[in-house]
Tab-separated table of C-alpha atoms and ligand atoms in Angstrom:
chain	number	residue	atom	x	y	z
A	1	MET	CA	140.267	21.716	178.789
A	2	ASP	CA	141.698	25.342	178.899
A	3	ARG	CA	140.062	26.863	181.873
A	4	TRP	CA	140.607	30.545	180.897
A	5	ASP	CA	140.771	32.195	177.456
A	6	MET	CA	143.542	34.688	178.205
A	7	SER	CA	144.095	35.301	174.537
A	8	ARG	CA	142.128	38.361	174.458
A	9	MET	CA	143.880	39.802	177.541
A	10	PRO	CA	146.747	42.176	177.291
A	11	ALA	CA	149.991	41.285	179.071
A	12	PHE	CA	151.204	43.478	181.682
A	13	SER	CA	153.468	46.122	180.580
A	14	ASP	CA	156.920	46.526	182.111
A	15	PRO	CA	156.314	48.349	185.497
A	16	SER	CA	159.541	50.207	185.123
A	17	GLN	CA	158.099	51.885	182.003
A	18	GLN	CA	154.941	52.972	183.907
A	19	ASN	CA	154.484	56.466	185.419
A	20	PRO	CA	153.368	56.427	189.222
A	21	SER	CA	149.689	56.936	188.397
A	22	GLU	CA	149.655	53.710	186.194
A	23	GLN	CA	151.195	51.737	189.021
A	24	SER	CA	148.513	52.829	191.586
A	25	PRO	CA	145.873	50.186	192.437
A	26	LEU	CA	142.763	50.230	190.324
A	27	ARG	CA	140.016	51.892	192.151
A	28	LEU	CA	137.030	49.494	191.959
A	29	GLY	CA	133.498	49.850	192.780
A	30	VAL	CA	131.339	46.743	193.213
A	31	MET	CA	127.458	46.065	192.925
A	32	ALA	CA	125.944	43.129	194.511
A	33	SER	CA	122.427	41.911	195.309
A	34	GLY	CA	122.832	38.739	197.288
A	35	ASN	CA	125.291	36.387	198.909
A	36	GLY	CA	128.447	38.384	197.776
A	37	SER	CA	130.868	35.478	197.412
A	38	ASN	CA	132.298	37.081	194.264
A	39	PHE	CA	132.779	40.308	196.106
A	40	GLU	CA	134.669	38.593	198.847
A	41	ALA	CA	136.744	36.790	196.126
A	42	LEU	CA	137.882	40.228	194.861
A	43	ALA	CA	138.838	41.243	198.364
A	44	GLN	CA	140.771	38.069	198.857
A	45	ALA	CA	142.508	38.475	195.618
A	46	ILE	CA	143.566	41.982	196.466
A	47	GLU	CA	144.751	40.646	199.925
A	48	ALA	CA	146.695	37.950	198.230
A	49	GLY	CA	148.368	40.456	195.822
A	50	THR	CA	146.951	38.764	192.724
A	51	LEU	CA	144.585	41.699	191.826
A	52	ARG	CA	146.283	45.142	191.911
A	53	ALA	CA	143.242	47.016	193.093
A	54	GLU	CA	141.313	48.638	196.000
A	55	LEU	CA	137.748	48.265	196.863
A	56	ARG	CA	136.479	51.782	197.175
A	57	LEU	CA	132.673	51.122	197.547
A	58	LEU	CA	130.295	48.225	197.498
A	59	VAL	CA	126.671	49.159	196.525
A	60	VAL	CA	123.899	46.739	197.349
A	61	ASN	CA	120.269	47.019	196.482
A	62	ASN	CA	118.841	44.450	199.138
A	63	PRO	CA	119.376	45.911	202.782
A	64	GLY	CA	121.140	43.313	204.993
A	65	CYS	CA	122.159	40.936	202.123
A	66	GLY	CA	125.182	38.799	202.487
A	67	ALA	CA	127.330	41.022	200.409
A	68	GLN	CA	126.688	43.873	202.894
A	69	GLN	CA	127.477	41.692	205.793
A	70	ARG	CA	130.699	40.672	204.032
A	71	ALA	CA	131.683	44.366	203.505
A	72	GLU	CA	131.134	45.216	207.113
A	73	ARG	CA	133.330	42.276	208.100
A	74	LEU	CA	136.087	43.239	205.574
A	75	GLY	CA	135.898	46.898	206.363
A	76	VAL	CA	134.949	47.951	202.864
A	77	PRO	CA	132.644	51.000	202.597
A	78	CYS	CA	129.126	49.903	201.687
A	79	LYS	CA	126.017	51.821	200.571
A	80	VAL	CA	122.475	50.625	200.286
A	81	LEU	CA	120.506	51.821	197.304
A	82	ASP	CA	117.203	50.101	197.721
A	83	HIS	CA	115.515	49.957	194.300
A	84	ARG	CA	112.099	49.623	196.146
A	85	VAL	CA	112.394	53.304	197.234
A	86	LEU	CA	113.411	54.679	194.035
A	87	ARG	CA	111.185	55.797	191.264
A	88	ASN	CA	112.588	53.747	188.383
A	89	ARG	CA	115.661	51.983	186.917
A	90	GLU	CA	117.130	55.224	185.725
A	91	ASP	CA	116.994	56.861	189.096
A	92	LEU	CA	118.680	53.808	190.690
A	93	ASP	CA	121.419	53.817	188.046
A	94	GLN	CA	121.939	57.669	188.404
A	95	ALA	CA	122.410	57.123	192.187
A	96	LEU	CA	124.882	54.287	191.354
A	97	VAL	CA	126.836	56.587	189.039
A	98	ASP	CA	126.835	59.474	191.628
A	99	SER	CA	127.924	57.134	194.346
A	100	PHE	CA	130.791	55.710	192.526
A	101	ARG	CA	132.017	58.997	191.046
A	102	ALA	CA	131.869	60.385	194.587
A	103	ALA	CA	134.224	57.411	195.610
A	104	ASP	CA	136.561	58.196	192.721
A	105	VAL	CA	135.938	54.812	191.164
A	106	GLU	CA	137.502	53.947	187.956
A	107	VAL	CA	135.865	50.533	187.135
A	108	VAL	CA	132.629	49.081	188.387
A	109	VAL	CA	132.078	45.329	188.672
A	110	MET	CA	128.577	43.806	188.783
A	111	ALA	CA	129.195	40.781	191.009
A	112	GLY	CA	125.768	39.236	191.366
A	113	TRP	CA	123.704	42.250	190.521
A	114	MET	CA	120.144	41.092	189.746
A	115	ARG	CA	118.739	44.203	188.338
A	116	ILE	CA	118.652	45.170	184.646
A	117	VAL	CA	120.830	48.202	184.066
A	118	THR	CA	119.997	51.190	181.906
A	119	PRO	CA	122.168	53.363	179.590
A	120	VAL	CA	122.459	55.861	182.577
A	121	LEU	CA	124.889	53.524	184.207
A	122	ILE	CA	126.274	51.836	181.106
A	123	GLU	CA	127.281	55.228	179.511
A	124	GLY	CA	128.278	56.630	182.925
A	125	PHE	CA	131.000	53.946	183.041
A	126	ALA	CA	131.375	53.166	179.213
A	127	GLY	CA	133.772	50.264	178.801
A	128	ARG	CA	134.329	50.246	182.452
A	129	LEU	CA	131.338	48.315	183.692
A	130	VAL	CA	131.951	44.643	183.971
A	131	ASN	CA	129.624	41.703	184.706
A	132	ILE	CA	129.986	38.228	185.732
A	133	HIS	CA	127.466	35.627	184.384
A	134	PRO	CA	126.981	31.925	185.324
A	135	SER	CA	126.992	30.524	181.929
A	136	LEU	CA	129.330	30.310	178.789
A	137	LEU	CA	127.848	33.256	176.910
A	138	PRO	CA	126.346	33.671	174.475
A	139	SER	CA	124.359	30.538	175.741
A	140	PHE	CA	121.934	30.976	178.644
A	141	LYS	CA	121.617	34.842	178.801
A	142	GLY	CA	119.333	36.352	181.434
A	143	LEU	CA	117.906	34.801	184.555
A	144	ASP	CA	119.048	31.477	186.052
A	145	GLY	CA	121.863	30.627	183.682
A	146	ILE	CA	122.505	27.519	185.725
A	147	GLY	CA	118.986	26.339	185.584
A	148	GLN	CA	118.855	27.018	181.792
A	149	ALA	CA	121.888	24.868	181.260
A	150	LEU	CA	120.596	21.865	183.291
A	151	LYS	CA	117.326	22.079	181.498
A	152	ALA	CA	119.086	22.073	178.074
A	153	GLY	CA	121.042	18.986	179.119
A	154	VAL	CA	124.515	20.538	178.091
A	155	LYS	CA	127.559	18.615	179.156
A	156	VAL	CA	129.663	21.764	179.640
A	157	THR	CA	128.689	25.159	181.021
A	158	GLY	CA	130.578	27.686	182.907
A	159	CYS	CA	130.935	31.388	183.657
A	160	THR	CA	131.733	34.488	181.575
A	161	VAL	CA	133.280	38.065	182.481
A	162	HIS	CA	132.135	40.618	180.026
A	163	VAL	CA	131.941	44.196	179.504
A	164	VAL	CA	128.375	45.583	179.898
A	165	THR	CA	126.732	47.019	176.759
A	166	GLU	CA	122.935	47.861	176.111
A	167	GLU	CA	122.153	44.356	174.878
A	168	LEU	CA	121.675	42.026	177.899
A	169	ASP	CA	124.681	39.619	178.503
A	170	ALA	CA	126.106	40.416	175.086
A	171	GLY	CA	129.058	42.842	175.600
A	172	PRO	CA	132.621	41.883	174.784
A	173	ILE	CA	133.848	38.879	176.458
A	174	LEU	CA	136.937	39.215	178.662
A	175	ALA	CA	137.313	35.624	180.006
A	176	GLN	CA	135.500	32.439	180.404
A	177	ALA	CA	135.895	29.190	182.400
A	178	ALA	CA	134.321	25.934	181.512
A	179	VAL	CA	132.696	23.526	184.113
A	180	ASP	CA	131.655	19.863	183.300
A	181	VAL	CA	128.032	19.010	184.007
A	182	ASP	CA	128.057	15.489	185.603
A	183	ARG	CA	125.109	13.234	185.285
A	184	ASP	CA	124.229	13.536	188.919
A	185	ASP	CA	124.565	17.302	189.116
A	186	ASP	CA	121.612	19.349	190.452
A	187	HIS	CA	121.196	23.074	190.690
A	188	ASP	CA	123.071	23.362	193.998
A	189	SER	CA	126.061	21.139	192.946
A	190	LEU	CA	126.467	22.911	189.666
A	191	ALA	CA	126.140	26.358	191.234
A	192	ARG	CA	128.952	25.302	193.662
A	193	LYS	CA	131.232	24.358	190.833
A	194	ILE	CA	130.541	27.461	188.823
A	195	HIS	CA	131.097	29.605	191.927
A	196	ARG	CA	134.472	28.033	192.399
A	197	GLU	CA	135.455	28.989	188.999
A	198	GLU	CA	133.954	32.485	189.234
A	199	HIS	CA	136.154	33.284	192.266
A	200	GLN	CA	139.262	32.669	190.296
A	201	LEU	CA	138.095	34.095	187.008
A	202	LEU	CA	136.726	37.395	188.048
A	203	PRO	CA	139.713	38.742	189.861
A	204	ALA	CA	142.205	37.492	187.063
A	205	ALA	CA	140.060	39.084	184.314
A	206	ILE	CA	140.008	42.449	186.093
A	207	ASN	CA	143.558	42.320	186.792
A	208	ALA	CA	144.507	41.479	183.196
A	209	MET	CA	142.450	44.415	181.997
A	210	ILE	CA	144.299	47.019	184.147
A	211	PRO	CA	146.746	48.087	181.560
A	212	THR	CA	144.055	48.525	178.915
A	213	TRP	CA	141.907	50.795	181.217
A	214	ARG	CA	144.858	52.663	182.219
A	215	ASP	CA	145.989	53.296	178.607
A	216	GLN	CA	142.512	54.381	177.666
A	217	ALA	CA	142.520	56.819	180.561
A	218	SER	CA	145.805	58.524	179.527
A	219	LEU	CA	144.667	59.047	175.912
B	1	GAR	C1	127.083	34.539	190.576
B	1	GAR	O1	126.924	33.244	190.244
B	1	GAR	C2	126.897	35.379	189.215
B	1	GAR	O2	127.535	34.821	188.159
B	1	GAR	C3	125.418	35.514	189.158
B	1	GAR	O3	125.016	35.711	190.437
B	1	GAR	C4	125.895	34.935	191.234
B	1	GAR	C5	126.196	35.804	192.485
B	1	GAR	O4	126.923	35.059	193.492
B	1	GAR	N1	125.092	36.673	188.350
B	1	GAR	C6	124.061	36.650	187.563
B	1	GAR	O5	123.226	35.611	187.395
B	1	GAR	C7	123.809	37.843	186.733
B	1	GAR	N2	122.857	37.706	185.673
B	1	GAR	P1	127.481	35.813	194.784
B	1	GAR	O6	126.423	36.710	195.319
B	1	GAR	O7	127.840	34.640	195.722
B	1	GAR	O8	128.662	36.482	194.183
């Protein structure tokens, strides 16, 4: 089974044809609500040289969450925007836009962000806001994609990296990875298998999109 659909991804252009700004690392912002393993996978891919990017800022909405602890360990700047102390979703999203702009971020990744986002954020980073979701979209949108897949009894599920648009989990798909659901899989075991794929898929999908984002920026 093909693990990644790279057919929609542009190939890297010849580095010798690029001007210096095109060769600079992509300035990434990341949003996370929980454990943060996908955030750390991005950091590891950067360290390994397979993702040509730098982590400018992590924003978390749950103070003290795993993602924040990982950022502190990895030395990545981290900001807490606690949704409980903000008036509404729009205020949270405006604070996100302001924070990422202040950090000179080009592309924002929702790596386990468990809040619905509004046009304030989606339009603030139009075409440059990316989400990872634990199912093969368009199946099992919304909450608990893993539990939905188990309940449906599918034999194959997976994960999807997509651009965020206003319709929930429905924006253009950048990459997907498939995971077999075995007869004895439960939520924990399936989540572990999906996470393993996500940690490869997300950095690869971001890296493959860099030339496209850079081309758009230079228009
Ligand atoms: C990931 O599995 C991601 O696909 C999912 O949250 C998990 C975060 O894990 N995202 C969603 O469900 C978004 N609807 P992590 O905190 O270990 O990266």
